[in-house]
Coordinates of C-alpha atoms in Angstrom, one line a residue:
X29 CA 57.7 -21.1 -26.6
X30 CA 58.2 -24.7 -27.5
X31 CA 60.5 -25.2 -24.5
X32 CA 57.9 -23.6 -22.2
X33 CA 55.2 -26.0 -23.6
X34 CA 57.5 -29.0 -23.2
X35 CA 58.3 -28.1 -19.6
X36 CA 54.6 -27.6 -18.8
X37 CA 53.8 -31.0 -20.2
X38 CA 56.7 -32.6 -18.4
X39 CA 55.6 -31.0 -15.1
X40 CA 52.0 -32.2 -15.6
X41 CA 53.2 -35.7 -16.4
X42 CA 55.4 -35.8 -13.2
X43 CA 52.4 -34.7 -11.1
X44 CA 50.3 -37.4 -12.7
X45 CA 52.9 -40.1 -12.0
X46 CA 53.4 -38.9 -8.4
X47 CA 49.7 -39.0 -7.8
X48 CA 49.5 -42.4 -9.2
X49 CA 52.1 -43.6 -6.7
X50 CA 50.4 -42.2 -3.7
X51 CA 48.5 -44.9 -1.7
X52 CA 46.3 -44.4 1.3
X53 CA 47.5 -47.1 3.7
X54 CA 44.3 -46.9 5.8
X55 CA 42.1 -47.6 2.8
X56 CA 44.3 -50.4 1.6
X57 CA 44.3 -52.0 5.1
X58 CA 40.6 -51.6 5.4
X59 CA 40.0 -53.2 2.0
X60 CA 42.4 -56.1 2.8
X61 CA 40.9 -56.7 6.2
X62 CA 37.2 -56.9 5.0
X63 CA 37.6 -58.4 1.5
X64 CA 36.3 -62.0 1.2
X65 CA 35.9 -63.8 -2.0
X66 CA 32.4 -65.3 -2.3
X67 CA 32.9 -66.6 -5.8
X68 CA 31.4 -70.1 -6.0
X69 CA 33.2 -72.8 -8.0
X70 CA 30.9 -74.0 -10.7
X71 CA 30.4 -77.7 -10.3
X72 CA 31.7 -79.1 -13.6
X73 CA 33.0 -82.5 -14.6
X74 CA 36.6 -81.7 -13.8
X75 CA 36.1 -80.2 -10.2
X76 CA 39.8 -80.8 -9.5
X77 CA 40.9 -78.4 -12.2
X78 CA 38.6 -75.7 -10.8
X79 CA 40.2 -76.2 -7.3
X80 CA 43.6 -75.3 -8.7
X81 CA 42.2 -72.1 -10.0
X82 CA 40.4 -71.3 -6.8
X83 CA 43.5 -72.0 -4.8
X84 CA 45.1 -69.0 -6.4
X85 CA 42.2 -66.7 -5.2
X86 CA 41.1 -67.9 -1.8
X87 CA 42.7 -69.2 1.4
X88 CA 40.7 -68.8 4.7
X89 CA 42.7 -67.2 7.5
X90 CA 45.6 -66.4 5.3
X91 CA 46.7 -63.7 2.8
X92 CA 45.7 -64.4 -0.8
X93 CA 49.3 -64.1 -2.2
X94 CA 52.6 -64.4 -0.5
X95 CA 53.9 -61.3 -2.3
X96 CA 51.0 -59.2 -1.0
X97 CA 51.6 -60.5 2.5
X98 CA 55.3 -59.5 2.3
X99 CA 54.4 -56.0 1.0
X100 CA 51.8 -55.6 3.8
X101 CA 54.3 -56.7 6.4
X102 CA 57.0 -54.3 5.0
X103 CA 54.5 -51.4 5.2
X104 CA 53.5 -52.3 8.7
X105 CA 57.2 -52.4 9.8
X106 CA 57.9 -49.1 8.2
X107 CA 54.8 -47.6 9.9
X108 CA 55.9 -49.0 13.3
X109 CA 59.5 -47.6 12.8
X110 CA 58.0 -44.2 11.9
X111 CA 55.8 -44.2 15.0
X112 CA 58.8 -45.2 17.2
X113 CA 60.9 -42.3 15.8
X114 CA 58.1 -39.8 16.3
X115 CA 57.6 -40.7 19.9
X116 CA 61.1 -40.2 21.3
X117 CA 60.1 -37.0 23.1
X118 CA 59.9 -37.3 26.9
X119 CA 56.4 -37.7 28.2
X120 CA 54.9 -37.0 31.7
X121 CA 55.4 -40.1 33.9
X122 CA 51.8 -40.0 35.1
X123 CA 50.3 -40.4 31.6
X124 CA 53.0 -42.3 29.8
X125 CA 52.1 -45.9 28.6
X126 CA 55.1 -48.2 28.8
X127 CA 55.7 -50.9 26.1
X128 CA 55.0 -54.4 27.3
X129 CA 57.3 -57.3 26.3
X130 CA 55.5 -59.7 23.9
X131 CA 56.5 -63.0 25.5
X132 CA 55.2 -66.6 25.6
X133 CA 55.4 -68.3 28.9
X134 CA 54.8 -72.0 27.9
X135 CA 58.1 -73.2 29.4
X136 CA 58.2 -71.0 32.5
X137 CA 59.0 -73.2 35.5
X138 CA 59.1 -70.6 38.3
X139 CA 56.5 -71.4 41.1
X140 CA 56.0 -68.7 43.8
X141 CA 56.1 -69.7 47.5
X142 CA 53.0 -70.8 49.3
X143 CA 52.6 -68.1 51.9
X144 CA 53.1 -64.4 51.2
X145 CA 55.1 -62.7 53.9
X146 CA 55.4 -59.3 52.2
X147 CA 53.5 -57.7 49.3
X148 CA 53.1 -54.2 47.9
X149 CA 51.3 -53.3 44.6
X150 CA 51.5 -50.4 45.6
X151 CA 48.0 -50.1 47.0
X152 CA 45.6 -48.0 45.1
X153 CA 45.0 -45.8 48.2
X154 CA 48.6 -44.6 48.2
X155 CA 48.8 -40.9 47.4
X156 CA 50.6 -39.7 44.3
X157 CA 53.8 -37.9 45.2
X158 CA 54.1 -39.4 48.7
X159 CA 56.7 -41.9 49.9
X160 CA 55.5 -45.5 49.6
X161 CA 54.1 -46.5 53.1
X162 CA 55.2 -50.2 53.0
X163 CA 58.9 -49.3 52.6
X164 CA 61.8 -47.6 54.3
X165 CA 64.4 -45.4 52.6
X166 CA 68.1 -46.3 52.6
X167 CA 69.1 -43.5 50.3
X168 CA 68.0 -41.4 47.3
X169 CA 64.6 -40.1 46.5
X170 CA 61.5 -42.2 45.9
X171 CA 57.8 -41.6 45.7
X172 CA 54.5 -42.9 44.5
X173 CA 53.5 -42.1 40.9
X174 CA 50.9 -43.3 38.4
X175 CA 51.8 -45.1 35.1
X176 CA 49.1 -46.3 32.8
X177 CA 46.5 -45.9 35.5
X178 CA 48.5 -48.0 38.1
X179 CA 50.4 -46.9 41.2
X180 CA 54.1 -47.6 40.9
X181 CA 57.2 -46.8 43.0
X182 CA 59.1 -44.1 41.2
X183 CA 62.8 -43.5 41.7
X184 CA 63.4 -39.8 41.3
X185 CA 67.1 -40.1 42.0
X186 CA 68.9 -43.4 42.7
X187 CA 66.3 -44.7 45.1
X188 CA 67.3 -47.5 47.5
X189 CA 64.5 -49.0 49.6
X190 CA 63.9 -51.9 52.0
X191 CA 60.6 -53.4 53.2
X192 CA 59.2 -51.7 56.3
X193 CA 58.9 -54.6 58.7
X194 CA 58.9 -54.9 62.5
X195 CA 61.5 -57.6 62.5
X196 CA 63.7 -55.9 59.8
X197 CA 66.9 -56.3 61.9
X198 CA 66.4 -60.1 62.0
X199 CA 66.7 -62.7 59.3
X200 CA 63.2 -62.6 57.8
X201 CA 63.9 -64.7 54.7
X202 CA 63.2 -68.4 55.3
X203 CA 65.3 -71.3 54.0
X204 CA 62.9 -71.5 51.0
X205 CA 61.6 -68.3 49.5
X206 CA 60.7 -66.5 46.3
X207 CA 60.9 -62.8 45.4
X208 CA 59.1 -61.2 42.5
X209 CA 58.6 -57.7 41.0
X210 CA 58.1 -55.8 37.8
X211 CA 60.8 -53.4 36.7
X212 CA 60.5 -50.8 33.9
X213 CA 63.1 -49.9 31.4
X214 CA 62.8 -46.9 29.1
X215 CA 63.3 -47.2 25.4
X216 CA 66.9 -46.6 24.3
X217 CA 69.5 -46.4 27.1
X218 CA 68.4 -47.1 30.6
X219 CA 69.9 -47.6 34.1
X220 CA 70.1 -50.9 36.0
X221 CA 68.4 -52.3 39.1
X222 CA 70.3 -53.9 42.0
X223 CA 68.9 -56.6 44.3
X224 CA 70.8 -57.1 47.6
X225 CA 69.8 -60.2 49.6
X226 CA 70.1 -58.3 52.9
X227 CA 68.5 -55.2 54.4
X228 CA 71.2 -52.5 53.8
X229 CA 69.6 -50.2 56.4
X230 CA 69.1 -52.7 59.2
X231 CA 71.4 -55.7 58.6
X232 CA 75.0 -56.6 58.1
X233 CA 76.0 -58.2 54.8
X234 CA 76.9 -61.9 55.1
X235 CA 78.9 -61.9 51.9
X236 CA 75.7 -61.8 49.8
X237 CA 76.4 -60.9 46.2
X238 CA 74.3 -58.3 44.2
X239 CA 72.0 -59.3 41.5
X240 CA 72.4 -56.8 38.6
X241 CA 69.4 -56.4 36.4
X242 CA 69.9 -55.0 32.9
X243 CA 67.2 -54.5 30.3
X244 CA 67.8 -57.9 28.7
X245 CA 70.2 -59.7 31.0
X246 CA 71.0 -60.7 34.6
X247 CA 74.4 -61.0 36.4
X248 CA 75.1 -62.4 39.9
X249 CA 78.7 -62.9 40.8
X250 CA 80.4 -64.9 38.0
X251 CA 77.1 -66.0 36.6
X252 CA 75.6 -63.9 33.7
X253 CA 73.2 -64.6 30.9
X254 CA 71.3 -62.6 28.2
X255 CA 67.6 -63.1 27.4
X256 CA 67.4 -65.3 24.3
X257 CA 67.8 -63.3 21.1
X258 CA 68.9 -60.2 22.9
X259 CA 72.3 -58.5 23.3
X260 CA 74.2 -57.7 26.5
X261 CA 74.2 -54.1 27.7
X262 CA 71.6 -51.7 28.9
X263 CA 70.1 -50.5 25.7
X264 CA 66.9 -51.6 24.0
X265 CA 65.0 -49.9 21.3
X266 CA 61.6 -50.9 22.8
X267 CA 62.3 -51.3 26.6
X268 CA 59.1 -51.8 28.7
X269 CA 58.3 -53.9 31.7
X270 CA 60.4 -57.0 32.8
X271 CA 59.1 -59.5 35.3
X272 CA 61.9 -60.5 37.6
X273 CA 61.7 -63.7 39.7
X274 CA 64.1 -65.2 42.2
X275 CA 63.8 -68.6 43.8
X276 CA 66.0 -69.7 46.7
X277 CA 65.8 -73.3 48.0
X278 CA 68.3 -74.2 50.8
X279 CA 71.4 -72.9 49.1
X280 CA 70.2 -73.1 45.5
X281 CA 69.4 -69.8 43.8
X282 CA 67.7 -69.3 40.4
X283 CA 66.8 -66.0 38.8
X284 CA 64.4 -65.4 35.9
X285 CA 63.6 -62.6 33.5
X286 CA 60.1 -62.9 32.1
X287 CA 59.7 -66.5 31.1
X288 CA 63.3 -67.5 31.0
X289 CA 65.7 -68.7 33.7
X290 CA 69.0 -66.8 33.3
X291 CA 70.8 -67.6 36.6
X292 CA 71.2 -71.1 38.1
X293 CA 73.6 -71.3 41.1
X294 CA 73.5 -74.8 42.7
X295 CA 75.6 -73.7 45.8
X296 CA 75.0 -70.1 46.8
X297 CA 77.6 -69.7 49.6
X298 CA 76.0 -66.9 51.5
X299 CA 72.9 -66.6 53.7
X300 CA 70.1 -64.3 52.4
X301 CA 68.6 -62.4 55.3
X302 CA 66.5 -59.6 53.8
X303 CA 65.9 -57.5 50.7
X304 CA 67.1 -54.1 49.3
X305 CA 66.1 -52.8 45.9
X306 CA 68.1 -50.1 44.3
X307 CA 67.2 -48.2 41.1
X308 CA 70.0 -46.6 39.2
X309 CA 68.9 -43.1 38.2
X310 CA 70.3 -39.6 38.6
X311 CA 68.9 -36.1 38.2
X312 CA 70.6 -35.8 34.8
X313 CA 69.3 -39.2 33.5
X314 CA 66.9 -39.0 30.5
X315 CA 65.2 -42.4 31.4
X316 CA 62.7 -43.4 34.0
X317 CA 62.9 -46.1 36.8
X318 CA 59.9 -47.5 38.5
X319 CA 58.8 -50.9 40.0
X320 CA 55.5 -52.5 41.0
X321 CA 54.0 -55.8 42.2
X322 CA 56.7 -56.7 44.7
X323 CA 56.1 -59.9 46.6
X324 CA 58.2 -62.1 49.0
X325 CA 56.7 -65.6 49.7
X326 CA 57.7 -68.5 51.8
X327 CA 58.3 -71.7 49.9
X328 CA 56.6 -75.1 50.5
X329 CA 56.0 -78.7 49.6
X330 CA 56.0 -80.0 46.1
X331 CA 52.7 -80.2 44.4
X332 CA 52.3 -84.0 44.4
X333 CA 53.3 -84.2 48.1
X334 CA 50.6 -81.7 48.8
X335 CA 48.0 -83.9 47.1
X336 CA 49.1 -86.8 49.3
X337 CA 49.1 -84.8 52.5
X338 CA 46.0 -82.5 52.0
X339 CA 44.2 -83.8 48.9
X340 CA 44.5 -80.4 47.3
X341 CA 47.0 -77.8 46.0
X342 CA 46.6 -74.2 47.3
X343 CA 48.1 -72.0 44.7
X344 CA 48.5 -68.2 45.0
X345 CA 50.9 -68.0 42.1
X346 CA 48.1 -67.9 39.6
X347 CA 47.3 -64.2 39.2
X348 CA 44.8 -62.1 37.3
X349 CA 44.3 -58.6 36.3
X350 CA 42.6 -56.6 39.0
X351 CA 38.8 -57.3 39.0
X352 CA 39.1 -59.5 35.9
X353 CA 39.6 -63.1 34.9
X354 CA 42.5 -62.4 32.6
X355 CA 45.5 -64.6 33.6
X356 CA 48.8 -62.8 34.0
X357 CA 51.7 -64.3 32.1
X358 CA 53.7 -65.0 35.2
X359 CA 51.0 -67.4 36.3
X360 CA 52.2 -69.9 33.7
X361 CA 54.9 -71.3 36.1
X362 CA 52.3 -72.7 38.4
X363 CA 49.9 -73.8 35.6
X364 CA 52.7 -75.6 33.8
X365 CA 53.5 -77.5 37.0
X366 CA 49.9 -78.6 37.3
X367 CA 49.8 -79.6 33.7
X368 CA 53.0 -81.7 34.1
X369 CA 51.6 -83.3 37.2
X370 CA 48.4 -84.3 35.5
X371 CA 50.4 -85.7 32.5
X372 CA 52.4 -87.9 34.8
X373 CA 49.5 -88.9 37.1
X374 CA 46.9 -89.8 34.5
X375 CA 44.3 -90.9 37.2
X376 CA 44.5 -87.5 38.9
X377 CA 41.4 -85.3 38.4
X378 CA 40.8 -81.8 39.8
X379 CA 38.0 -79.5 40.8
X380 CA 39.5 -76.0 40.2
X381 CA 38.2 -73.6 42.8
X382 CA 38.6 -69.9 42.8
X383 CA 38.7 -67.6 45.9
X384 CA 39.0 -63.9 46.4
X385 CA 39.8 -61.5 49.3
X386 CA 37.0 -59.4 51.0
X387 CA 37.3 -56.3 48.7
X388 CA 34.0 -55.8 46.9
X389 CA 30.6 -57.3 47.5
X390 CA 29.9 -61.0 48.0
X391 CA 28.0 -61.6 44.8
X392 CA 30.6 -59.9 42.6
X393 CA 33.4 -61.8 44.3
X394 CA 31.6 -65.1 43.8
X395 CA 31.1 -64.4 40.0
X396 CA 34.7 -63.3 39.7
X397 CA 36.1 -66.3 41.5
X398 CA 34.0 -68.7 39.3
X399 CA 35.2 -66.9 36.1
X400 CA 38.8 -67.2 37.2
X401 CA 38.5 -70.9 38.0
X402 CA 36.9 -71.5 34.6
X403 CA 39.6 -69.7 32.6
X404 CA 42.3 -71.8 34.4
X405 CA 40.4 -74.9 33.5
X406 CA 40.1 -73.8 29.9
X407 CA 43.8 -73.1 29.8
X408 CA 44.7 -76.6 30.9
X409 CA 42.2 -78.1 28.4
X410 CA 43.8 -76.0 25.7
X411 CA 47.3 -77.3 26.8
X412 CA 46.1 -80.9 26.3
X413 CA 44.3 -82.1 29.5
X414 CA 41.1 -84.0 28.8
X415 CA 38.0 -82.0 29.7
X416 CA 36.5 -84.9 31.6
X417 CA 39.3 -84.7 34.2
X418 CA 38.5 -81.1 35.2
X419 CA 35.6 -79.1 36.7
X420 CA 35.4 -75.6 38.2
X421 CA 33.7 -73.7 41.0
X422 CA 33.9 -70.2 42.6
X423 CA 33.6 -69.4 46.3
X424 CA 34.3 -65.7 46.4
X425 CA 35.4 -64.5 49.8
X426 CA 33.5 -67.1 51.8
X427 CA 36.5 -69.4 52.6
X428 CA 39.4 -67.2 53.7
X429 CA 42.6 -68.9 54.9
X430 CA 44.1 -65.7 56.3
X431 CA 42.9 -62.4 57.6
X432 CA 41.8 -59.6 55.2
X433 CA 43.3 -56.8 57.3
X434 CA 46.7 -56.8 55.6
X435 CA 48.1 -56.8 52.1
X436 CA 49.8 -60.2 52.8
X437 CA 46.6 -61.7 54.2
X438 CA 44.5 -60.6 51.2
X439 CA 47.2 -62.0 48.9
X440 CA 47.0 -65.4 50.6
X441 CA 43.2 -65.4 50.3
X442 CA 43.3 -64.6 46.6
X443 CA 44.1 -68.1 45.4
X444 CA 43.2 -71.0 43.1
X445 CA 42.8 -74.4 44.7
X446 CA 43.1 -77.7 42.8
X447 CA 41.0 -80.2 44.8
X448 CA 41.4 -83.9 44.0
X449 CA 38.2 -85.6 42.8
X450 CA 37.3 -89.1 41.9
X451 CA 36.2 -90.2 38.4
X452 CA 35.2 -87.9 35.6
X453 CA 34.6 -84.4 36.7
X454 CA 33.5 -82.6 33.5
X455 CA 31.4 -79.6 34.4
X456 CA 27.8 -79.6 33.2
X457 CA 28.2 -75.9 32.4
X458 CA 30.3 -76.5 29.3
X459 CA 27.7 -78.3 27.1
X460 CA 24.9 -75.8 27.7
X461 CA 27.2 -72.9 27.0
X462 CA 28.5 -74.4 23.8
X463 CA 25.0 -75.4 22.6
X464 CA 23.9 -71.8 22.9
X465 CA 26.9 -70.6 20.9
X466 CA 26.3 -73.1 18.2
X467 CA 22.6 -72.2 17.9
X468 CA 23.3 -68.5 17.9
X469 CA 25.6 -68.6 14.8
X470 CA 24.3 -67.7 11.4
X471 CA 26.4 -67.2 8.3
X472 CA 27.0 -63.5 9.0
X473 CA 28.0 -64.2 12.6
X474 CA 30.4 -66.9 11.4
X475 CA 31.9 -64.5 8.9
X476 CA 32.4 -61.8 11.5
X477 CA 33.8 -64.2 14.2
X478 CA 36.4 -65.6 11.8
X479 CA 38.1 -62.2 11.6
X480 CA 38.9 -62.4 15.3
X481 CA 40.1 -66.0 15.6
X482 CA 43.1 -68.0 14.6
X483 CA 42.6 -70.8 12.2
X484 CA 44.6 -74.1 12.3
X485 CA 44.6 -77.8 13.0
X486 CA 42.6 -78.9 16.1
X487 CA 43.9 -81.5 18.6
X488 CA 41.3 -84.2 19.3
X489 CA 43.3 -86.5 21.6
X490 CA 46.8 -86.9 22.9
X491 CA 48.6 -88.9 25.5
X492 CA 46.5 -87.4 28.3
X493 CA 43.3 -88.6 26.6
X494 CA 40.5 -86.9 24.6
X495 CA 41.1 -83.1 24.7
X496 CA 38.3 -82.0 22.3
X497 CA 35.4 -81.8 24.7
X498 CA 31.8 -82.6 23.9
X499 CA 29.9 -79.4 23.1
X500 CA 32.9 -77.6 21.5
X501 CA 31.8 -75.3 18.6
X502 CA 34.0 -75.1 15.5
X503 CA 33.4 -72.7 12.6
X504 CA 34.9 -73.3 9.2
X505 CA 35.3 -72.3 5.5
X506 CA 35.0 -75.1 3.0
X507 CA 36.9 -75.9 -0.2
X508 CA 33.9 -74.7 -2.2
X509 CA 34.0 -71.3 -0.5
X510 CA 31.0 -71.9 1.9
X511 CA 31.0 -71.0 5.6
X512 CA 29.6 -73.3 8.3
X513 CA 29.6 -74.5 11.9
X514 CA 29.8 -77.8 13.7
X515 CA 29.5 -79.0 17.3
X516 CA 31.3 -81.9 18.7
X517 CA 28.9 -84.6 20.1
X518 CA 31.3 -87.4 20.9
X519 CA 34.9 -88.7 20.4
X520 CA 35.1 -92.5 20.7
X521 CA 38.6 -93.4 21.7
X522 CA 37.6 -97.1 21.6
X523 CA 36.6 -96.8 17.9
X524 CA 39.7 -95.3 16.3
X525 CA 38.8 -91.9 17.8
X526 CA 35.7 -91.7 15.6
X527 CA 34.3 -88.1 15.7
X528 CA 30.6 -87.4 15.8
X529 CA 29.3 -83.9 15.1
X530 CA 26.3 -82.0 14.0
X531 CA 26.9 -79.3 11.4
X532 CA 25.4 -76.7 9.1
X533 CA 27.0 -75.4 5.9
X534 CA 25.6 -72.2 4.5
X535 CA 25.3 -70.7 1.0
X536 CA 26.5 -67.2 0.3
X537 CA 23.0 -65.8 0.8
X538 CA 22.7 -67.4 4.3
X539 CA 20.4 -70.3 3.2
X540 CA 21.4 -73.8 4.3
X541 CA 23.5 -75.7 1.8
X542 CA 23.7 -78.9 3.8
X543 CA 23.3 -80.1 7.4
X544 CA 23.2 -83.1 9.6
X545 CA 22.5 -83.7 13.3
X546 CA 24.7 -86.8 13.4
X547 CA 27.7 -86.9 11.0
X548 CA 30.3 -89.6 11.9
X549 CA 34.0 -89.2 10.7
X550 CA 36.2 -92.3 11.3
X551 CA 39.8 -92.0 12.3
X552 CA 42.1 -91.5 9.2
X553 CA 39.0 -90.6 7.1
X554 CA 38.5 -87.2 5.3
X555 CA 35.3 -85.2 5.2
X556 CA 33.5 -83.0 2.8
X557 CA 31.3 -80.5 4.8
X558 CA 29.8 -79.1 1.6
X559 CA 27.9 -82.3 1.1
X560 CA 28.3 -84.1 4.5
X561 CA 30.2 -87.0 2.9
X562 CA 33.2 -89.1 4.1
X563 CA 33.2 -91.8 1.3
X564 CA 35.1 -91.9 -2.0
X565 CA 36.1 -88.2 -2.0
X566 CA 38.3 -86.5 -4.6
X567 CA 41.1 -84.6 -3.0
X568 CA 39.6 -81.3 -4.2
X569 CA 36.4 -82.1 -2.2
X570 CA 38.1 -82.8 1.1
X571 CA 37.7 -80.1 3.8
X572 CA 39.5 -81.9 6.7
X573 CA 41.2 -85.1 7.6
X574 CA 40.9 -86.8 11.0
X575 CA 44.5 -87.8 11.2
X576 CA 46.1 -90.4 13.5
X577 CA 49.8 -89.9 14.1
X578 CA 50.1 -92.2 17.1
X579 CA 48.3 -94.7 19.2
X580 CA 46.6 -92.0 21.3
X581 CA 47.0 -89.1 18.9
X582 CA 44.1 -87.7 16.8
X583 CA 43.7 -84.3 15.1
X584 CA 41.4 -82.4 12.8
X585 CA 43.8 -81.3 10.0
X586 CA 42.4 -78.6 7.7
X587 CA 43.0 -79.1 4.0
X588 CA 44.3 -76.6 1.4
X589 CA 41.9 -73.6 0.9
X590 CA 39.9 -74.4 4.0
X591 CA 40.0 -73.0 7.5
X592 CA 38.9 -74.3 10.9
X593 CA 38.4 -72.1 14.1
X594 CA 37.5 -73.2 17.6
X595 CA 35.0 -70.8 19.1
X596 CA 35.7 -70.1 22.9
X597 CA 32.9 -70.6 25.4

């Protein structure tokens, strides 16, 4: 009987311990995501001692303790691995959502050709299950399918296709051209893609070599390279879409995967005359092969030479999601070139002008083109170009440079132009927009918005000039645990980059703690936004420092236990 009682107690204790160890990850995540410490630091004689205590409990935009952060990341990684393992079953190609590579394109230097000579999305009017109308079949089995709501070219079994052109037997690739497309690789093992620089159905090969495309590497003849941080082979646990780009310039050939150049051949001995795309897949294969957004374009004059000749740069290499102003990652090649040009030519100012094709109504196209021009301008400002060197406008479909009857003509009309202007060009739209943002923010709105933004130091000026434009709205958390907002009124580069702002700091209950319509912060000075003071501050009172790291460098540097966030227009 004693043994039975003992076993019962032992079983009850085990259940209790087990229950104590069970954690609801969703509740923990929700609690961590919404918890904010509003504890105010009592203002005593030794404020600095209190700050040390507060530093253990509050850090805006960061996790409260490194250990908790590591535990959270470990749980997240475990959850992701579990999700990956549970989704290995084969899904229907029409509903399956491919993984997209998480890449940063800041160093991408590929610039598409000026004039599109062949393009296929495929078009949204293509019927599912039919052969793609812009192509001809060399061998295999290919048809239109839908993936994640988009039409794609699907290789059912080792499809080999060539562009369907009237002059396909002739050399239709110019001396300078670019080729681009997106290729999908299934998670795990996957087949290759092959690019032949001649039309295998209509042309003879002039000793052109084949470009082999693996999930994380490219090979052309004796040249081969892996994407940084990835292994050679044709297996990847995530897979997803890869953007492939090829640039040929009078005997020089470069090939890119996503944002990185992997092949660079200074003397390509053969003469490219056409294009054949092959997709390695067999009936027994357990992976999928499909491509989209194929484009061949004729190359052109360098950007600066175009400014000298025409006073503007016509750029169809900046692309957006359909019907939206979201910049696609592959657009960064052209944007980076514009940025570099403006850095070298400091007296060069641009009006950024958006244009669309004729699809849709006039009013919608005009709004869309203006939104796209604006987002390109904002990207350049974010990269470091002074806001007073840029303006934007949108013209919709009103200024076509090609016909709108073909895919190629529409592609040429969908463009962004950089038109040279004289003097400062800052758009008058920016200040009024920022003013309305500043005025609309109360404490609750600031608290909410902080959750969706990244905090960090804010560049005020660099070698290109002042980059923090007048009217920019910044929200912040102070060293005393208050929330607030400030608007940039002026940056005086002739007075040690003195920063003039208006600001409001709020108490926990939403009442105003302190405010000013004209607070000046001199270069190298610190600022206390709890009291609106820049003189004789204790280190524990400092919220930010207007640092000067060079003759033309200025930056708002957040202090420990504070956070600063730029609010987008």
